PDB file of C-alpha atoms in Angstrom:
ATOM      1  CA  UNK D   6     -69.472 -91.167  46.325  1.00 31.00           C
ATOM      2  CA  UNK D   7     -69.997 -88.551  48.942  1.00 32.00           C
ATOM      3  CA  UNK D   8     -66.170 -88.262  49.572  1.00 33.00           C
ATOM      4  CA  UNK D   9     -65.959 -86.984  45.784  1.00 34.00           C
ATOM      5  CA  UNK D  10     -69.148 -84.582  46.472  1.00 34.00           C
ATOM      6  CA  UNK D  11     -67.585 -83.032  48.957  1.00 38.00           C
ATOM      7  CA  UNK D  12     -63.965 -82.893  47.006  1.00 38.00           C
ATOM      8  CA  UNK D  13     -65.894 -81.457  44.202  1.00 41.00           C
ATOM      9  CA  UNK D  14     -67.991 -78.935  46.544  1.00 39.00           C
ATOM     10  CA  UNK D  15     -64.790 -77.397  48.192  1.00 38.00           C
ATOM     11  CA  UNK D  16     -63.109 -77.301  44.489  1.00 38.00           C
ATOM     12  CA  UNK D  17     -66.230 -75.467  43.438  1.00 40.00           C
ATOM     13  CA  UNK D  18     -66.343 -73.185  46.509  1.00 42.00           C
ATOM     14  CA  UNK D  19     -62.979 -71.924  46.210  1.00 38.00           C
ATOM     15  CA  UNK D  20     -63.283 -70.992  42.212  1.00 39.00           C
ATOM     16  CA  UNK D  21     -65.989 -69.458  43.591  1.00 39.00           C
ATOM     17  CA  UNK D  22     -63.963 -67.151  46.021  1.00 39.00           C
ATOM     18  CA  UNK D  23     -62.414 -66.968  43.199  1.00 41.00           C
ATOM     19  CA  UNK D  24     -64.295 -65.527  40.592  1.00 39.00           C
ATOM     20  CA  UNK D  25     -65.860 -62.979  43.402  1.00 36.00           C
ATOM     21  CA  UNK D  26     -62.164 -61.909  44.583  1.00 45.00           C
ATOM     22  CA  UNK D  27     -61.774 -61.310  40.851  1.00 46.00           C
ATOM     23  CA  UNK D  28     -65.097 -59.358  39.966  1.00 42.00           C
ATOM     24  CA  UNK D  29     -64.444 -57.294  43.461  1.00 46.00           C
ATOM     25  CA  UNK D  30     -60.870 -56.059  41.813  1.00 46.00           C
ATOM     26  CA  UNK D  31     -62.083 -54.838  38.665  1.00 49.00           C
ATOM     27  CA  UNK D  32     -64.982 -52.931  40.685  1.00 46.00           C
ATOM     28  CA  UNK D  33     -61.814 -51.463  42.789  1.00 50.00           C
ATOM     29  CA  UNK D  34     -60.054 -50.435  39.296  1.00 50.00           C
ATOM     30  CA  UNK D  35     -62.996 -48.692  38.180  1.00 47.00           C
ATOM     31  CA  UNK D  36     -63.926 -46.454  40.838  1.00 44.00           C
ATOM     32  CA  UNK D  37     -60.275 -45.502  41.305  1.00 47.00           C
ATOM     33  CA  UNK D  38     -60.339 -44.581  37.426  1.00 45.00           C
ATOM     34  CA  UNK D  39     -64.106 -42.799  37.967  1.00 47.00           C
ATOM     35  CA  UNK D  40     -62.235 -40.978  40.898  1.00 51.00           C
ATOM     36  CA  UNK D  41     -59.212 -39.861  38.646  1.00 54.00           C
ATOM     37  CA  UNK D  42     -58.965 -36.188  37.160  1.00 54.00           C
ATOM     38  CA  UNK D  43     -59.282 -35.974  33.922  1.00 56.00           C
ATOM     39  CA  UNK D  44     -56.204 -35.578  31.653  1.00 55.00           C
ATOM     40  CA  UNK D  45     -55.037 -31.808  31.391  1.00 53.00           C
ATOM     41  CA  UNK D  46     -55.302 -29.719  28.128  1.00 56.00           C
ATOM     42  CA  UNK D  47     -52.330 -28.239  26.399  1.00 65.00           C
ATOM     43  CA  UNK D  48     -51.824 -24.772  27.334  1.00 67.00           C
ATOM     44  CA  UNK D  49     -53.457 -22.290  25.110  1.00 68.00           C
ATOM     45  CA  UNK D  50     -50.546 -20.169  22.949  1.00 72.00           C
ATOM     46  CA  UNK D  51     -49.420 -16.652  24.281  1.00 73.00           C
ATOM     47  CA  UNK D  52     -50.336 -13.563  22.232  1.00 69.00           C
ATOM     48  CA  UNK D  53     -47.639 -12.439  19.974  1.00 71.00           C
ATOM     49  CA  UNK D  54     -45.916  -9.056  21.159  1.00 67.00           C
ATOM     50  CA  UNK D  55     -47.729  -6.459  20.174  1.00 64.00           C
ATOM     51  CA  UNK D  56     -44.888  -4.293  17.927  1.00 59.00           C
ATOM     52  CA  UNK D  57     -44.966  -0.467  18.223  1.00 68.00           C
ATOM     53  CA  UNK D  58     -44.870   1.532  15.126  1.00 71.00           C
ATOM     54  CA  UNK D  59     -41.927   4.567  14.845  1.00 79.00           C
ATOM     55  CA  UNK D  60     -43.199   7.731  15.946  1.00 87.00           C
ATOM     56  CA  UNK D  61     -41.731   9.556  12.641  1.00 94.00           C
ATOM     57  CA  UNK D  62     -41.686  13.314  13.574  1.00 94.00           C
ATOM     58  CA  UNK D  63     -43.497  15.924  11.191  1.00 94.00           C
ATOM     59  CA  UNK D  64     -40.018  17.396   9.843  1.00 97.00           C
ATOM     60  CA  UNK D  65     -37.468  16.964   7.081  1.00 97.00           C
ATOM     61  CA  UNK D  66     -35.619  14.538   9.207  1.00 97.00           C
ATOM     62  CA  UNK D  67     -38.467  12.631   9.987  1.00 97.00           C
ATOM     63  CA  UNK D  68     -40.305  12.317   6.693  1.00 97.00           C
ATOM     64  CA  UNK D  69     -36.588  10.805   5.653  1.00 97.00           C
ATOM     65  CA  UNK D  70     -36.458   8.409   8.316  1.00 97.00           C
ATOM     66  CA  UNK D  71     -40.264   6.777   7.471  1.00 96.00           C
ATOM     67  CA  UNK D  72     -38.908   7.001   4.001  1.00 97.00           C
ATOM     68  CA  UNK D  73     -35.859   4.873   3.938  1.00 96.00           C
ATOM     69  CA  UNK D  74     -37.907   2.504   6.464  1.00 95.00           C
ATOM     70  CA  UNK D  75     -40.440   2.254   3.892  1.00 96.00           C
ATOM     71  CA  UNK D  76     -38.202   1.417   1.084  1.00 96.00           C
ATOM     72  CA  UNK D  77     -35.723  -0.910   3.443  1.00 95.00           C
ATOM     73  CA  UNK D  78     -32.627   1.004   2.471  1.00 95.00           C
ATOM     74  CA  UNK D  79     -29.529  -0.199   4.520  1.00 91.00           C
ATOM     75  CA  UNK D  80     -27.107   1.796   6.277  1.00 90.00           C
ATOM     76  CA  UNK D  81     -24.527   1.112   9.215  1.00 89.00           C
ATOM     77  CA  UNK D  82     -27.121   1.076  11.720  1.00 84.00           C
ATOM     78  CA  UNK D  83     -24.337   0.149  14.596  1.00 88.00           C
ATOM     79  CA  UNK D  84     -23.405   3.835  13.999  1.00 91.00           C
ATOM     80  CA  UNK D  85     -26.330   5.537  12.954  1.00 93.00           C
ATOM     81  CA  UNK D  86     -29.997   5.525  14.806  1.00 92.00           C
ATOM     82  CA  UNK D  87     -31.617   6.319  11.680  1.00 95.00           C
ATOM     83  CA  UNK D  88     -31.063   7.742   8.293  1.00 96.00           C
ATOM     84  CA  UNK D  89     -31.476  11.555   8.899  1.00 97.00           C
ATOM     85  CA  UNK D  90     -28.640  11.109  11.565  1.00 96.00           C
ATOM     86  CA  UNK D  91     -26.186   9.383   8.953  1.00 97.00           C
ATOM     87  CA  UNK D  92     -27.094  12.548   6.250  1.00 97.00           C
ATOM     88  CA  UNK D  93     -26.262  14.642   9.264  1.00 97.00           C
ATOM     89  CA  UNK D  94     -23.075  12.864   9.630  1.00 96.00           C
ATOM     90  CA  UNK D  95     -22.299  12.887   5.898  1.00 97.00           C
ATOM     91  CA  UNK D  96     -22.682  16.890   6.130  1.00 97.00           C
ATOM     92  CA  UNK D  97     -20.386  17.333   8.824  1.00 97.00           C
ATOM     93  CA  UNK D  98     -18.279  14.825   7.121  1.00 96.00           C
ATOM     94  CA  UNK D  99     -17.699  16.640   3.564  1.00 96.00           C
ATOM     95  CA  UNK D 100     -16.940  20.404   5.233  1.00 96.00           C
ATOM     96  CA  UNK D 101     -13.888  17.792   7.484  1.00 96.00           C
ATOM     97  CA  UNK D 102     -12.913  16.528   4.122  1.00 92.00           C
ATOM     98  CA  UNK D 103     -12.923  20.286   2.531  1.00 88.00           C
ATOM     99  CA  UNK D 104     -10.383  21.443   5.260  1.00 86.00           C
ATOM    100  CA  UNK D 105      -8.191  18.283   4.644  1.00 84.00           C
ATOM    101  CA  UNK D 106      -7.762  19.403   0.919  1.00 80.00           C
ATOM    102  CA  UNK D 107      -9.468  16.388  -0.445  1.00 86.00           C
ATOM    103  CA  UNK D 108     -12.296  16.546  -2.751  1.00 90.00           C
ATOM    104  CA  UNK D 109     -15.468  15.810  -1.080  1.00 95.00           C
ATOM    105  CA  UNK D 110     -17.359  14.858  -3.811  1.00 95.00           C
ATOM    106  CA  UNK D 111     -14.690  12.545  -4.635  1.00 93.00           C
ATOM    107  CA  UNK D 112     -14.691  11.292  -1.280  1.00 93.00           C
ATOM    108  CA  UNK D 113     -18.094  10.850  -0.854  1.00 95.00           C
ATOM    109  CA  UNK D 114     -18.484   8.935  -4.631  1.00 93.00           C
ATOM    110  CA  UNK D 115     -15.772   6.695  -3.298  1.00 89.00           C
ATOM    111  CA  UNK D 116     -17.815   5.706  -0.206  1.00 89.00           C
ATOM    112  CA  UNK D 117     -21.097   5.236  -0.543  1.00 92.00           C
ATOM    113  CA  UNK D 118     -23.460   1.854  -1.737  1.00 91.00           C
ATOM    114  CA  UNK D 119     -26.165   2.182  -3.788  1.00 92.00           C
ATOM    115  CA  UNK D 120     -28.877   2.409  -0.690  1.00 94.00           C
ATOM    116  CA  UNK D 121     -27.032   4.870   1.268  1.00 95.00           C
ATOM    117  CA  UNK D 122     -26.752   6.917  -2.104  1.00 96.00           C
ATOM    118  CA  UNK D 123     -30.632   6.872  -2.013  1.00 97.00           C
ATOM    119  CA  UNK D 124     -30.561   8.244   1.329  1.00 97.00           C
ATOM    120  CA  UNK D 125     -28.042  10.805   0.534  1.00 97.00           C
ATOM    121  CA  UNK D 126     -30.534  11.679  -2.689  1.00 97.00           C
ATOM    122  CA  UNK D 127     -33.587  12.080  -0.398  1.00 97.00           C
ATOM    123  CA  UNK D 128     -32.301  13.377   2.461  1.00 97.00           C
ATOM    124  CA  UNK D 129     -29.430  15.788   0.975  1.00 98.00           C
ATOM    125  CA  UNK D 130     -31.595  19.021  -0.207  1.00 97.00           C
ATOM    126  CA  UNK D 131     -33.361  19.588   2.841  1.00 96.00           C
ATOM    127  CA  UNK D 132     -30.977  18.289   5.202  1.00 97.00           C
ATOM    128  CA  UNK D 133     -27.582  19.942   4.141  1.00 97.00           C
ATOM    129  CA  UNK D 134     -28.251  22.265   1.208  1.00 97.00           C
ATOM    130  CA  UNK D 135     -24.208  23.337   1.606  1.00 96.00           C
ATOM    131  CA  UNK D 136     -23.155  20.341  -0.217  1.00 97.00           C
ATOM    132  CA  UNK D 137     -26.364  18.846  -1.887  1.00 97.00           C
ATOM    133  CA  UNK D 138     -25.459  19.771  -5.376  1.00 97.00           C
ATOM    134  CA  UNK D 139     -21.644  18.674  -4.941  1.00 97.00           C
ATOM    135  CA  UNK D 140     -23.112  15.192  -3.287  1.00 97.00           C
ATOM    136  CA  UNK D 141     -25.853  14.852  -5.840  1.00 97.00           C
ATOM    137  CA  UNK D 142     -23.427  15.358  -8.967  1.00 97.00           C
ATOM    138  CA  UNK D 143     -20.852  13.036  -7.392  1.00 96.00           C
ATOM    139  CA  UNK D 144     -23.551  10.433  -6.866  1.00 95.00           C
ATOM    140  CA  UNK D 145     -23.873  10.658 -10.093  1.00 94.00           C
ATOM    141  CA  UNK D 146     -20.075  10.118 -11.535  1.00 90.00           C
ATOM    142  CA  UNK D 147     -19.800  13.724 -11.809  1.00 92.00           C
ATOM    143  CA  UNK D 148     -16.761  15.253  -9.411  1.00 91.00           C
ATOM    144  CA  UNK D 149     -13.024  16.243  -9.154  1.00 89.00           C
ATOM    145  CA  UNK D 150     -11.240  13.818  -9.630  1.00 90.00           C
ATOM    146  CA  UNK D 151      -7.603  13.631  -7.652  1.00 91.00           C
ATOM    147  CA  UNK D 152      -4.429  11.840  -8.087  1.00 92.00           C
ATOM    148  CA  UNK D 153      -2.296  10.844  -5.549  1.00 90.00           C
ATOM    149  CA  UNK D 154       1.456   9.009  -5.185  1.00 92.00           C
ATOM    150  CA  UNK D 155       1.427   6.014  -8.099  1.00 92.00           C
ATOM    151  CA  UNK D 156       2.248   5.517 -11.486  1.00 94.00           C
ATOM    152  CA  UNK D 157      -0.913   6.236 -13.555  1.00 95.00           C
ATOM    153  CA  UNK D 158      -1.587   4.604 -16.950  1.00 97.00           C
ATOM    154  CA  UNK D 159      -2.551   8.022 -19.733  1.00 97.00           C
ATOM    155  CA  UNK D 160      -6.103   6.912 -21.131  1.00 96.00           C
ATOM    156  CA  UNK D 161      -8.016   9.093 -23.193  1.00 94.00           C
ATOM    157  CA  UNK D 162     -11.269   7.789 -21.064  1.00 91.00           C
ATOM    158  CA  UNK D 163     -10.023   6.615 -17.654  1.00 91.00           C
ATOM    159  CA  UNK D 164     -11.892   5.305 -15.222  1.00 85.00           C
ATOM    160  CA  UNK D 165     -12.120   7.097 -11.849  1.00 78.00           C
ATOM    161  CA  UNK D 166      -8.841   7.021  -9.294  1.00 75.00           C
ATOM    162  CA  UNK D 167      -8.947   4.471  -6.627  1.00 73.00           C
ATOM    163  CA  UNK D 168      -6.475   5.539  -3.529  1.00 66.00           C
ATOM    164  CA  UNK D 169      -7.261   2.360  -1.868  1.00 64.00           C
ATOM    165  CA  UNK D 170      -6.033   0.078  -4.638  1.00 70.00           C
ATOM    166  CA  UNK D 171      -2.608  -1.396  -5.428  1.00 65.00           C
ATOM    167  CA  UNK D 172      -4.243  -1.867  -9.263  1.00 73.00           C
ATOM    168  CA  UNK D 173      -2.521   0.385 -11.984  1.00 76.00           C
ATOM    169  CA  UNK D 174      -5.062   3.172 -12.319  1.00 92.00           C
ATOM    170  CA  UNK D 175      -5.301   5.866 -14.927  1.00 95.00           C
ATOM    171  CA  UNK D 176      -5.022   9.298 -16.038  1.00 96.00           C
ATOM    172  CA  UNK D 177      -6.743  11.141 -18.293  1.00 96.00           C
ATOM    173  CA  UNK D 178      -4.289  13.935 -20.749  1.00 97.00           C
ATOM    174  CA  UNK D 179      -4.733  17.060 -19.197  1.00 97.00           C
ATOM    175  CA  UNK D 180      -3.537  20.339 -17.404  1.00 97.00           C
ATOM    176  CA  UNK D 181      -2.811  19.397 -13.666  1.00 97.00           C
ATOM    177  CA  UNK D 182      -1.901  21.412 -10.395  1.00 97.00           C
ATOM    178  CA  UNK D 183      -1.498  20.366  -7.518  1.00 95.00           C
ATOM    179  CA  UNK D 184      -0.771  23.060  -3.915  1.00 92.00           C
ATOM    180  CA  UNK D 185       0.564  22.985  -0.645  1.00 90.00           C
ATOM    181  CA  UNK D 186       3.611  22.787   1.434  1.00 91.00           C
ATOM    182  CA  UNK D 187       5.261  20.510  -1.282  1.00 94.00           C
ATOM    183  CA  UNK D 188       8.653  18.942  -0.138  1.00 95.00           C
ATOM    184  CA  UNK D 189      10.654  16.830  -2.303  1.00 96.00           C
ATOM    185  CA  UNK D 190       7.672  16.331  -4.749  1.00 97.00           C
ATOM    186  CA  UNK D 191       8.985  13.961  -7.691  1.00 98.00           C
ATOM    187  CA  UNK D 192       6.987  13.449 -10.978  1.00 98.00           C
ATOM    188  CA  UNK D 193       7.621  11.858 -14.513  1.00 98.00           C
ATOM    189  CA  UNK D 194       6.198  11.573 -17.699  1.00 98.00           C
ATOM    190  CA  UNK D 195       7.256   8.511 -20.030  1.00 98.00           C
ATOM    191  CA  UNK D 196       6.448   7.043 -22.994  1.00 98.00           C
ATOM    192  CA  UNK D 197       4.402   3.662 -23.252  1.00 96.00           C
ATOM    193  CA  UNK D 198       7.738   1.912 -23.383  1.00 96.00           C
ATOM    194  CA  UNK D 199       8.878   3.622 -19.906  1.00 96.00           C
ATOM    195  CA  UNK D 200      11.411   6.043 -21.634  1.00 98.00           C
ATOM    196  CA  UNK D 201      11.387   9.614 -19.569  1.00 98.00           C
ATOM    197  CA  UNK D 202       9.781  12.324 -21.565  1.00 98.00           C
ATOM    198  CA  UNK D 203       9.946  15.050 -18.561  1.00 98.00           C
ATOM    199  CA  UNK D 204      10.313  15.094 -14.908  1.00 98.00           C
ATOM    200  CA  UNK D 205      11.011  17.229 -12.088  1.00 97.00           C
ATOM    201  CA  UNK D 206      12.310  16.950  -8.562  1.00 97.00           C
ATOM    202  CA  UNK D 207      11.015  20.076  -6.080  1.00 97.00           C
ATOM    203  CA  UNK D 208      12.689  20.077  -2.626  1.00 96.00           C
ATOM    204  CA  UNK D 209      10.515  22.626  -1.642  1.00 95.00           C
ATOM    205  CA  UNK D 210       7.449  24.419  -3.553  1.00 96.00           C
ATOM    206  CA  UNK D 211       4.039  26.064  -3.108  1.00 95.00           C
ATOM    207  CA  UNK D 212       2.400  24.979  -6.225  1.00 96.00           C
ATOM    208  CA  UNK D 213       3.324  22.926  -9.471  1.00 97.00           C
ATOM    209  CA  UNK D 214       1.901  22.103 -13.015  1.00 98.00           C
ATOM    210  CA  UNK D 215       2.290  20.004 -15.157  1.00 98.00           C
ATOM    211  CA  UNK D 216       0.724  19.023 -18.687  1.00 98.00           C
ATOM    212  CA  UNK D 217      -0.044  15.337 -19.766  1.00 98.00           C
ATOM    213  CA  UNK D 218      -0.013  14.646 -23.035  1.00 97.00           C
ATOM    214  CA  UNK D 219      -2.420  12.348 -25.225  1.00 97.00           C
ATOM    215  CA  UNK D 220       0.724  10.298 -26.539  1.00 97.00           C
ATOM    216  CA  UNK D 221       2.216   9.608 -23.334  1.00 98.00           C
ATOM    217  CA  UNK D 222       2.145   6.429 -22.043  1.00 98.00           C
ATOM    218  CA  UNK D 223       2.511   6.868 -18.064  1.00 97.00           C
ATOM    219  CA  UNK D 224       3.009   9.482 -15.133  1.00 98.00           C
ATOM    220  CA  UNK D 225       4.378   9.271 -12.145  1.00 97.00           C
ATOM    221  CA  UNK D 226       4.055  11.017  -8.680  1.00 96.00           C
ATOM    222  CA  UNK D 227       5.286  10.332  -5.639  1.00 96.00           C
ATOM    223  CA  UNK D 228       5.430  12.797  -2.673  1.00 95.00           C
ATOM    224  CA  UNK D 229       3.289  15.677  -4.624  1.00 96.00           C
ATOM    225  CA  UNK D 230       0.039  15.456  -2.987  1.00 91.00           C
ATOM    226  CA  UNK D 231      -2.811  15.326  -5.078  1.00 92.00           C
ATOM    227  CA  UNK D 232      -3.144  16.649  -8.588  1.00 95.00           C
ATOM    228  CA  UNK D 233      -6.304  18.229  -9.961  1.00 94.00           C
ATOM    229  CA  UNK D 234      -7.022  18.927 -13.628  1.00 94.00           C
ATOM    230  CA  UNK D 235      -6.944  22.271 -14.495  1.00 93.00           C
ATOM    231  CA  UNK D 236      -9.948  23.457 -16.094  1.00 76.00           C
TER     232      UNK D 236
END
């Protein structure tokens, strides 16, 4: 009986050694966690850039500029730095066209979007006063309109030339002239079934005219330059 004592002393003694070995590790785990730094805080967000207004100058140019910012009005801004400089351009632009013998209202009504039109509308009367009643009329539909080498369908209301397009345009009936240094200039009227109602063939000539009539049904021009209707 004393043998199993003593088996059942050492069995309790090492369950014992045991349980203390066990009670001293979790002591160990908890002063390493007291001993840990707390977990770190996101970082706090940066301020946004502040964003710097325009400095818009007290002049023509820059009450235009704070203008078409204002209203967002688009304009090639990979050539321009602001909208006073394209009006500037558009000036400059118009005289060039002048000494090429094309129209520049024409030109310029040929060009131009709706927003740059409102910049040329806003910024044309103080900025270039030369050609702000030419630009503002052709804004509006209202310029000389030219005609150029094709074969022009006669329309009693036509709509305005396109020199870009491979469309058949039109031609209103009409006086027109067209001038220069005109070398073998060829033109032709014709009926709306293509028969030849007048023509003309000028190997060399200063200036030429010719009348379109209401009943004709196409003209022709090639090598003439551009005709203008007389008014």
């Amino acid at each position: 009986m004393r043998l199993m004592r003593g088996v059942g002393a050492v069995v309790a003694g090492f369950a014992a050694v045991a349980v203390l070995s066990g009670c001293g590790g979790d002591s160990d785990d908890g002063a390493k966690a007291a001993s840990s730094p707390p977990a770190s805080s996101e970082a706090a967000p940066e301020p946004e850039p502040t964003v710097e207004e325009p400095d818009y100058p007290a002049t023509p140019a820059g009450d235009l500029d704070r203008l078409a910012d204002e209203k967002g009005w688009l304009y090639d801004d990979s050539l321009y730095e602001s909208a006073s400089g394209y009006v500037a351009d558009i000036c400059e632009s118009m005289t060039a066209q002048e000494g090429f013998g094309t129209e520049p209202g024409e030109w310029l009504a040929l060009r131009t979007g709706s927003d740059e039109a409102d910049i040329l509308k806003a910024g044309m009367p103080k900025l270039c006063p030369k050609w702000s009643k030419v630009a503002l009329a052709a804004l509006s539909g209202d310029y000389v309109r030219s005609y150029s080498d094709g074969t022009y369908t006669v329309k009693a209301n036509p709509a305005a030339p396109d020199p870009g397009s491979d469309e058949d345009q039109e031609i209103g009936p009409g006086r027109y002239r067209t001038k220069g240094d005109l070398e073998d200039c060829y033109w032709e009227r014709t009926t709306k079934s293509g028969d030849i109602i007048d023509n003309s063939f000028a190997t060399s000539a200063q200036e030429i005219t010719v009348t379109i009539r209401a009943s004709d049904g196409q003209f022709t021009t090639r090598d003439c330059g551009a005709w203008r209707l007389v008014k």
